[in-house]
Amino acid sequence: SQQGEEDPQALSIQEGENATMNCSYKTSINNLQWYRQNSGRGLVHLILIRSNEREKHSGRLRVTLDTSKKSSSLLITASRAADTASYFCATGAGTASKLTFGTGTRLQVTL
Amino acid sequence: EPEVTQTPSHQVTQMGQEVILRCVPISNHLYFYWYRQILGQKVEFLVSFYNNEISEKSEIFDDQFSVERPDGSNFTLKIRSTKLEDSAMYFCASTSDRYEQYFGPGTRLTVT
């Protein structure tokens, strides 16, 4: 698999449900970040987790990182229609390093 | 809240023409990046820039590409002779703390 692959590729849920997206990567990382992209728009930074952290929360977002399995998950609780977007994980390997993006998960939240 | 801005939002050009994409990073940021996203594909790193020089570049960033910070606020990406396969969304990003990167809204480049 490539560095930064998300699954599922697409996820459809109803408003109020929780959405879980997973990301796997191959090489050693310094940090992992999650971004949201609305269709045809820019990337919005959601949350960053460093390699020495295991879990982080921000509002309705919960991110976990398992460096032994080289994987991360993003949980969005109590989803809203406005959460409909593509979600990408991106890994950074070091100081001021480039980000390597995953393939993304398209989340559709219906009323 | 400060944000990265990019102009133009959409650029249409003919194959072989030169284009300059412009970005204004967040004012106190020191590290600048260009990425691109071909329609339906993942975001790809092009180049990073710090202290007025390129710090890293990808295989995509060949001699057709160049970057410049002509003054204290702008950061530009130039493509000298555009090809059809350069059609993509180009994103500028900046950071101060070298980890969390903030992205602009992108410039959609269409090469015909």
PDB file of C-alpha atoms in Angstrom:
ATOM      1  CA  SER A   1       0.000   0.000   0.000  1.00  0.00           C
ATOM      2  CA  GLN A   2       1.070   3.581  -0.504  1.00  0.00           C
ATOM      3  CA  GLN A   3       2.117   5.970   2.239  1.00  0.00           C
ATOM      4  CA  GLY A   4      -1.116   7.288   3.667  1.00  0.00           C
ATOM      5  CA  GLU A   5      -4.046   5.230   2.597  1.00  0.00           C
ATOM      6  CA  GLU A   6      -7.447   5.799   4.074  1.00  0.00           C
ATOM      7  CA  ASP A   7     -10.301   3.444   4.378  1.00  0.00           C
ATOM      8  CA  PRO A   8     -13.048   3.331   3.662  1.00  0.00           C
ATOM      9  CA  GLN A   9     -12.805   5.241   0.380  1.00  0.00           C
ATOM     10  CA  ALA A  10     -16.389   6.359   0.863  1.00  0.00           C
ATOM     11  CA  LEU A  11     -18.689   6.441   3.857  1.00  0.00           C
ATOM     12  CA  SER A  12     -22.349   7.339   4.011  1.00  0.00           C
ATOM     13  CA  ILE A  13     -24.060   7.864   7.357  1.00  0.00           C
ATOM     14  CA  GLN A  14     -27.051   9.618   8.804  1.00  0.00           C
ATOM     15  CA  GLU A  15     -26.880  12.784  10.802  1.00  0.00           C
ATOM     16  CA  GLY A  16     -26.206  12.097  14.456  1.00  0.00           C
ATOM     17  CA  GLU A  17     -24.215   8.936  13.809  1.00  0.00           C
ATOM     18  CA  ASN A  18     -20.491   8.627  14.369  1.00  0.00           C
ATOM     19  CA  ALA A  19     -18.052   8.401  11.469  1.00  0.00           C
ATOM     20  CA  THR A  20     -14.753   6.567  11.710  1.00  0.00           C
ATOM     21  CA  MET A  21     -12.020   6.838   9.106  1.00  0.00           C
ATOM     22  CA  ASN A  22      -8.736   4.986   9.150  1.00  0.00           C
ATOM     23  CA  CYS A  23      -5.343   5.816   7.760  1.00  0.00           C
ATOM     24  CA  SER A  24      -2.345   3.571   7.305  1.00  0.00           C
ATOM     25  CA  TYR A  25       1.174   4.572   6.415  1.00  0.00           C
ATOM     26  CA  LYS A  26       4.436   2.819   5.704  1.00  0.00           C
ATOM     27  CA  THR A  27       7.435   4.844   6.837  1.00  0.00           C
ATOM     28  CA  SER A  28       8.413   6.396  10.168  1.00  0.00           C
ATOM     29  CA  ILE A  29       6.677   9.641  10.942  1.00  0.00           C
ATOM     30  CA  ASN A  30       7.107  12.625  13.211  1.00  0.00           C
ATOM     31  CA  ASN A  31       3.467  13.684  13.103  1.00  0.00           C
ATOM     32  CA  LEU A  32       0.174  12.886  11.444  1.00  0.00           C
ATOM     33  CA  GLN A  33      -2.437  15.453  10.512  1.00  0.00           C
ATOM     34  CA  TRP A  34      -6.025  15.263   9.329  1.00  0.00           C
ATOM     35  CA  TYR A  35      -7.478  17.672   6.810  1.00  0.00           C
ATOM     36  CA  ARG A  36     -10.951  18.234   5.417  1.00  0.00           C
ATOM     37  CA  GLN A  37     -11.682  19.263   1.850  1.00  0.00           C
ATOM     38  CA  ASN A  38     -15.071  20.334   0.637  1.00  0.00           C
ATOM     39  CA  SER A  39     -15.676  19.600  -3.024  1.00  0.00           C
ATOM     40  CA  GLY A  40     -13.350  21.635  -5.200  1.00  0.00           C
ATOM     41  CA  ARG A  41     -12.167  23.740  -2.298  1.00  0.00           C
ATOM     42  CA  GLY A  42      -9.067  24.135  -0.176  1.00  0.00           C
ATOM     43  CA  LEU A  43      -7.744  21.958   2.619  1.00  0.00           C
ATOM     44  CA  VAL A  44      -8.774  22.806   6.148  1.00  0.00           C
ATOM     45  CA  HIS A  45      -6.527  21.639   8.963  1.00  0.00           C
ATOM     46  CA  LEU A  46      -8.443  19.662  11.579  1.00  0.00           C
ATOM     47  CA  ILE A  47      -6.017  18.158  14.040  1.00  0.00           C
ATOM     48  CA  LEU A  48      -2.387  17.155  14.466  1.00  0.00           C
ATOM     49  CA  ILE A  49      -1.063  14.281  16.526  1.00  0.00           C
ATOM     50  CA  ARG A  50       2.619  13.821  17.213  1.00  0.00           C
ATOM     51  CA  SER A  51       4.349  10.459  17.066  1.00  0.00           C
ATOM     52  CA  ASN A  52       4.720  10.323  20.851  1.00  0.00           C
ATOM     53  CA  GLU A  53       0.988  10.843  21.384  1.00  0.00           C
ATOM     54  CA  ARG A  54      -1.645   8.126  21.290  1.00  0.00           C
ATOM     55  CA  GLU A  55      -4.888  10.060  21.350  1.00  0.00           C
ATOM     56  CA  LYS A  56      -6.059  13.602  20.870  1.00  0.00           C
ATOM     57  CA  HIS A  57      -9.411  15.330  21.044  1.00  0.00           C
ATOM     58  CA  SER A  58     -10.723  18.523  19.510  1.00  0.00           C
ATOM     59  CA  GLY A  59     -14.417  19.229  19.839  1.00  0.00           C
ATOM     60  CA  ARG A  60     -16.281  16.394  18.099  1.00  0.00           C
ATOM     61  CA  LEU A  61     -13.035  14.983  16.704  1.00  0.00           C
ATOM     62  CA  ARG A  62     -11.018  12.190  18.228  1.00  0.00           C
ATOM     63  CA  VAL A  63      -7.780  11.014  16.671  1.00  0.00           C
ATOM     64  CA  THR A  64      -5.771   7.987  17.661  1.00  0.00           C
ATOM     65  CA  LEU A  65      -2.313   7.000  16.542  1.00  0.00           C
ATOM     66  CA  ASP A  66      -0.723   3.575  16.771  1.00  0.00           C
ATOM     67  CA  THR A  67       2.865   3.838  15.609  1.00  0.00           C
ATOM     68  CA  SER A  68       3.455   0.119  16.077  1.00  0.00           C
ATOM     69  CA  LYS A  69       0.735  -0.605  13.520  1.00  0.00           C
ATOM     70  CA  LYS A  70       1.468   2.525  11.505  1.00  0.00           C
ATOM     71  CA  SER A  71      -2.140   3.532  11.592  1.00  0.00           C
ATOM     72  CA  SER A  72      -4.402   6.331  12.731  1.00  0.00           C
ATOM     73  CA  SER A  73      -8.119   6.800  13.019  1.00  0.00           C
ATOM     74  CA  LEU A  74     -10.337   9.855  12.951  1.00  0.00           C
ATOM     75  CA  LEU A  75     -13.664   9.687  14.738  1.00  0.00           C
ATOM     76  CA  ILE A  76     -16.282  12.355  14.167  1.00  0.00           C
ATOM     77  CA  THR A  77     -19.009  12.086  16.762  1.00  0.00           C
ATOM     78  CA  ALA A  78     -22.620  13.207  16.316  1.00  0.00           C
ATOM     79  CA  SER A  79     -22.082  13.980  12.646  1.00  0.00           C
ATOM     80  CA  ARG A  80     -23.858  16.818  10.888  1.00  0.00           C
ATOM     81  CA  ALA A  81     -24.742  17.408   7.250  1.00  0.00           C
ATOM     82  CA  ALA A  82     -22.053  20.106   7.233  1.00  0.00           C
ATOM     83  CA  ASP A  83     -19.434  17.404   7.898  1.00  0.00           C
ATOM     84  CA  THR A  84     -19.965  16.130   4.351  1.00  0.00           C
ATOM     85  CA  ALA A  85     -16.521  16.409   2.742  1.00  0.00           C
ATOM     86  CA  SER A  86     -13.404  14.435   1.893  1.00  0.00           C
ATOM     87  CA  TYR A  87     -11.036  13.724   4.743  1.00  0.00           C
ATOM     88  CA  PHE A  88      -7.318  13.188   4.255  1.00  0.00           C
ATOM     89  CA  CYS A  89      -4.569  12.076   6.546  1.00  0.00           C
ATOM     90  CA  ALA A  90      -1.125  13.530   5.951  1.00  0.00           C
ATOM     91  CA  THR A  91       2.143  12.422   7.482  1.00  0.00           C
ATOM     92  CA  GLY A  92       5.200  14.476   8.246  1.00  0.00           C
ATOM     93  CA  ALA A  93       8.575  12.841   8.682  1.00  0.00           C
ATOM     94  CA  GLY A  94      10.569  15.591  10.318  1.00  0.00           C
ATOM     95  CA  THR A  95      11.331  19.238  10.807  1.00  0.00           C
ATOM     96  CA  ALA A  96       9.637  21.471   8.238  1.00  0.00           C
ATOM     97  CA  SER A  97       9.059  18.368   6.200  1.00  0.00           C
ATOM     98  CA  LYS A  98       6.681  17.960   3.333  1.00  0.00           C
ATOM     99  CA  LEU A  99       3.354  16.330   4.039  1.00  0.00           C
ATOM    100  CA  THR A 100       2.517  13.068   2.329  1.00  0.00           C
ATOM    101  CA  PHE A 101      -1.206  12.787   1.804  1.00  0.00           C
ATOM    102  CA  GLY A 102      -3.415   9.763   1.722  1.00  0.00           C
ATOM    103  CA  THR A 103      -6.043   8.918  -0.820  1.00  0.00           C
ATOM    104  CA  GLY A 104      -8.884  10.309   1.263  1.00  0.00           C
ATOM    105  CA  THR A 105     -12.274   9.195   2.544  1.00  0.00           C
ATOM    106  CA  ARG A 106     -15.398  10.776   1.072  1.00  0.00           C
ATOM    107  CA  LEU A 107     -17.918  11.233   3.860  1.00  0.00           C
ATOM    108  CA  GLN A 108     -21.571  11.832   3.078  1.00  0.00           C
ATOM    109  CA  VAL A 109     -23.837  12.756   5.977  1.00  0.00           C
ATOM    110  CA  THR A 110     -27.509  12.674   5.156  1.00  0.00           C
ATOM    111  CA  LEU A 111     -30.421  14.171   7.060  1.00  0.00           C
TER     112      LEU A 111
ATOM    113  CA  GLU B   1      -8.075  34.740  11.780  1.00  0.00           C
ATOM    114  CA  PRO B   2      -5.077  34.956   9.435  1.00  0.00           C
ATOM    115  CA  GLU B   3      -5.282  32.834   6.322  1.00  0.00           C
ATOM    116  CA  VAL B   4      -3.289  31.937   3.251  1.00  0.00           C
ATOM    117  CA  THR B   5      -4.603  33.569   0.102  1.00  0.00           C
ATOM    118  CA  GLN B   6      -4.032  32.582  -3.510  1.00  0.00           C
ATOM    119  CA  THR B   7      -4.636  34.279  -6.827  1.00  0.00           C
ATOM    120  CA  PRO B   8      -6.071  33.720  -9.300  1.00  0.00           C
ATOM    121  CA  SER B   9      -8.709  31.223  -8.239  1.00  0.00           C
ATOM    122  CA  HIS B  10      -8.872  29.853 -11.771  1.00  0.00           C
ATOM    123  CA  GLN B  11      -6.327  30.194 -14.566  1.00  0.00           C
ATOM    124  CA  VAL B  12      -6.845  28.953 -18.107  1.00  0.00           C
ATOM    125  CA  THR B  13      -3.816  28.862 -20.361  1.00  0.00           C
ATOM    126  CA  GLN B  14      -2.702  27.334 -23.607  1.00  0.00           C
ATOM    127  CA  MET B  15      -0.114  24.608 -23.776  1.00  0.00           C
ATOM    128  CA  GLY B  16       3.389  26.036 -23.917  1.00  0.00           C
ATOM    129  CA  GLN B  17       2.502  29.267 -22.170  1.00  0.00           C
ATOM    130  CA  GLU B  18       4.050  30.453 -18.924  1.00  0.00           C
ATOM    131  CA  VAL B  19       1.913  30.864 -15.833  1.00  0.00           C
ATOM    132  CA  ILE B  20       2.598  32.389 -12.449  1.00  0.00           C
ATOM    133  CA  LEU B  21       0.525  31.353  -9.487  1.00  0.00           C
ATOM    134  CA  ARG B  22       0.585  33.680  -6.533  1.00  0.00           C
ATOM    135  CA  CYS B  23       0.256  33.106  -2.830  1.00  0.00           C
ATOM    136  CA  VAL B  24       0.330  35.303   0.235  1.00  0.00           C
ATOM    137  CA  PRO B  25       1.279  33.131   3.209  1.00  0.00           C
ATOM    138  CA  ILE B  26       0.320  33.942   6.781  1.00  0.00           C
ATOM    139  CA  SER B  27       2.485  36.891   7.776  1.00  0.00           C
ATOM    140  CA  ASN B  28       4.594  35.427  10.588  1.00  0.00           C
ATOM    141  CA  HIS B  29       5.161  32.084   8.905  1.00  0.00           C
ATOM    142  CA  LEU B  30       8.618  31.128   7.761  1.00  0.00           C
ATOM    143  CA  TYR B  31       8.135  27.897   5.808  1.00  0.00           C
ATOM    144  CA  PHE B  32       6.269  27.803   2.509  1.00  0.00           C
ATOM    145  CA  TYR B  33       5.078  24.991   0.305  1.00  0.00           C
ATOM    146  CA  TRP B  34       3.420  24.231  -2.991  1.00  0.00           C
ATOM    147  CA  TYR B  35       1.297  21.135  -3.529  1.00  0.00           C
ATOM    148  CA  ARG B  36      -0.910  20.072  -6.385  1.00  0.00           C
ATOM    149  CA  GLN B  37      -3.960  17.865  -6.744  1.00  0.00           C
ATOM    150  CA  ILE B  38      -4.899  16.437 -10.102  1.00  0.00           C
ATOM    151  CA  LEU B  39      -8.662  15.977 -10.306  1.00  0.00           C
ATOM    152  CA  GLY B  40      -9.746  12.903  -8.367  1.00  0.00           C
ATOM    153  CA  GLN B  41      -6.252  12.137  -7.097  1.00  0.00           C
ATOM    154  CA  LYS B  42      -4.324  12.693  -3.891  1.00  0.00           C
ATOM    155  CA  VAL B  43      -2.557  15.889  -2.943  1.00  0.00           C
ATOM    156  CA  GLU B  44       1.100  15.769  -4.022  1.00  0.00           C
ATOM    157  CA  PHE B  45       4.034  17.737  -2.637  1.00  0.00           C
ATOM    158  CA  LEU B  46       5.934  19.906  -5.101  1.00  0.00           C
ATOM    159  CA  VAL B  47       8.389  22.065  -3.204  1.00  0.00           C
ATOM    160  CA  SER B  48       9.218  23.604   0.155  1.00  0.00           C
ATOM    161  CA  PHE B  49      10.937  26.937   0.679  1.00  0.00           C
ATOM    162  CA  TYR B  50      12.697  28.443   3.656  1.00  0.00           C
ATOM    163  CA  ASN B  51      15.082  31.333   4.150  1.00  0.00           C
ATOM    164  CA  ASN B  52      14.818  32.301   0.486  1.00  0.00           C
ATOM    165  CA  GLU B  53      15.816  28.975  -0.888  1.00  0.00           C
ATOM    166  CA  ILE B  54      14.314  25.629  -1.803  1.00  0.00           C
ATOM    167  CA  SER B  55      14.650  23.172   1.057  1.00  0.00           C
ATOM    168  CA  GLU B  56      13.108  20.166  -0.666  1.00  0.00           C
ATOM    169  CA  LYS B  57      11.515  19.357  -3.995  1.00  0.00           C
ATOM    170  CA  SER B  58       9.755  16.368  -5.493  1.00  0.00           C
ATOM    171  CA  GLU B  59      10.342  14.572  -8.774  1.00  0.00           C
ATOM    172  CA  ILE B  60       7.429  16.519 -10.210  1.00  0.00           C
ATOM    173  CA  PHE B  61       9.242  19.801  -9.623  1.00  0.00           C
ATOM    174  CA  ASP B  62      11.451  19.706 -12.705  1.00  0.00           C
ATOM    175  CA  ASP B  63      13.186  22.510 -14.590  1.00  0.00           C
ATOM    176  CA  GLN B  64       9.844  23.790 -15.836  1.00  0.00           C
ATOM    177  CA  PHE B  65       8.959  24.884 -12.317  1.00  0.00           C
ATOM    178  CA  SER B  66      10.423  27.636 -10.187  1.00  0.00           C
ATOM    179  CA  VAL B  67       9.484  29.401  -6.990  1.00  0.00           C
ATOM    180  CA  GLU B  68      10.226  32.851  -5.741  1.00  0.00           C
ATOM    181  CA  ARG B  69       9.543  35.100  -2.804  1.00  0.00           C
ATOM    182  CA  PRO B  70       9.915  38.437  -4.571  1.00  0.00           C
ATOM    183  CA  ASP B  71       9.049  40.534  -1.535  1.00  0.00           C
ATOM    184  CA  GLY B  72       8.146  40.090   2.107  1.00  0.00           C
ATOM    185  CA  SER B  73       4.657  38.830   1.468  1.00  0.00           C
ATOM    186  CA  ASN B  74       4.254  37.032  -1.866  1.00  0.00           C
ATOM    187  CA  PHE B  75       5.309  33.506  -2.751  1.00  0.00           C
ATOM    188  CA  THR B  76       5.015  32.492  -6.390  1.00  0.00           C
ATOM    189  CA  LEU B  77       5.096  29.314  -8.444  1.00  0.00           C
ATOM    190  CA  LYS B  78       6.052  29.681 -12.091  1.00  0.00           C
ATOM    191  CA  ILE B  79       5.535  27.044 -14.742  1.00  0.00           C
ATOM    192  CA  ARG B  80       7.597  28.035 -17.774  1.00  0.00           C
ATOM    193  CA  SER B  81       5.995  26.006 -20.538  1.00  0.00           C
ATOM    194  CA  THR B  82       2.760  24.423 -19.459  1.00  0.00           C
ATOM    195  CA  LYS B  83       1.711  20.944 -20.526  1.00  0.00           C
ATOM    196  CA  LEU B  84      -1.717  19.382 -20.557  1.00  0.00           C
ATOM    197  CA  GLU B  85      -0.739  17.217 -17.597  1.00  0.00           C
ATOM    198  CA  ASP B  86      -0.043  20.328 -15.505  1.00  0.00           C
ATOM    199  CA  SER B  87      -3.796  20.829 -15.246  1.00  0.00           C
ATOM    200  CA  ALA B  88      -4.536  20.541 -11.542  1.00  0.00           C
ATOM    201  CA  MET B  89      -5.451  22.430  -8.405  1.00  0.00           C
ATOM    202  CA  TYR B  90      -2.345  24.069  -6.952  1.00  0.00           C
ATOM    203  CA  PHE B  91      -2.236  24.731  -3.232  1.00  0.00           C
ATOM    204  CA  CYS B  92       0.104  26.985  -1.322  1.00  0.00           C
ATOM    205  CA  ALA B  93       0.719  26.277   2.348  1.00  0.00           C
ATOM    206  CA  SER B  94       2.698  27.878   5.132  1.00  0.00           C
ATOM    207  CA  THR B  95       3.712  27.123   8.669  1.00  0.00           C
ATOM    208  CA  SER B  96       5.478  28.752  11.563  1.00  0.00           C
ATOM    209  CA  ASP B  97       6.128  25.783  13.783  1.00  0.00           C
ATOM    210  CA  ARG B  98       7.213  23.441  11.014  1.00  0.00           C
ATOM    211  CA  TYR B  99       4.477  20.883  11.609  1.00  0.00           C
ATOM    212  CA  GLU B 100       0.936  22.157  11.185  1.00  0.00           C
ATOM    213  CA  GLN B 101       0.554  23.533   7.676  1.00  0.00           C
ATOM    214  CA  TYR B 102      -2.142  25.977   6.658  1.00  0.00           C
ATOM    215  CA  PHE B 103      -3.391  25.778   3.107  1.00  0.00           C
ATOM    216  CA  GLY B 104      -4.778  28.383   0.775  1.00  0.00           C
ATOM    217  CA  PRO B 105      -7.994  27.885  -1.214  1.00  0.00           C
ATOM    218  CA  GLY B 106      -6.066  26.811  -4.302  1.00  0.00           C
ATOM    219  CA  THR B 107      -5.691  27.899  -7.910  1.00  0.00           C
ATOM    220  CA  ARG B 108      -7.350  25.694 -10.492  1.00  0.00           C
ATOM    221  CA  LEU B 109      -5.037  25.589 -13.514  1.00  0.00           C
ATOM    222  CA  THR B 110      -6.521  24.412 -16.782  1.00  0.00           C
ATOM    223  CA  VAL B 111      -4.132  23.878 -19.688  1.00  0.00           C
ATOM    224  CA  THR B 112      -5.784  23.590 -23.098  1.00  0.00           C
TER     225      THR B 112
END
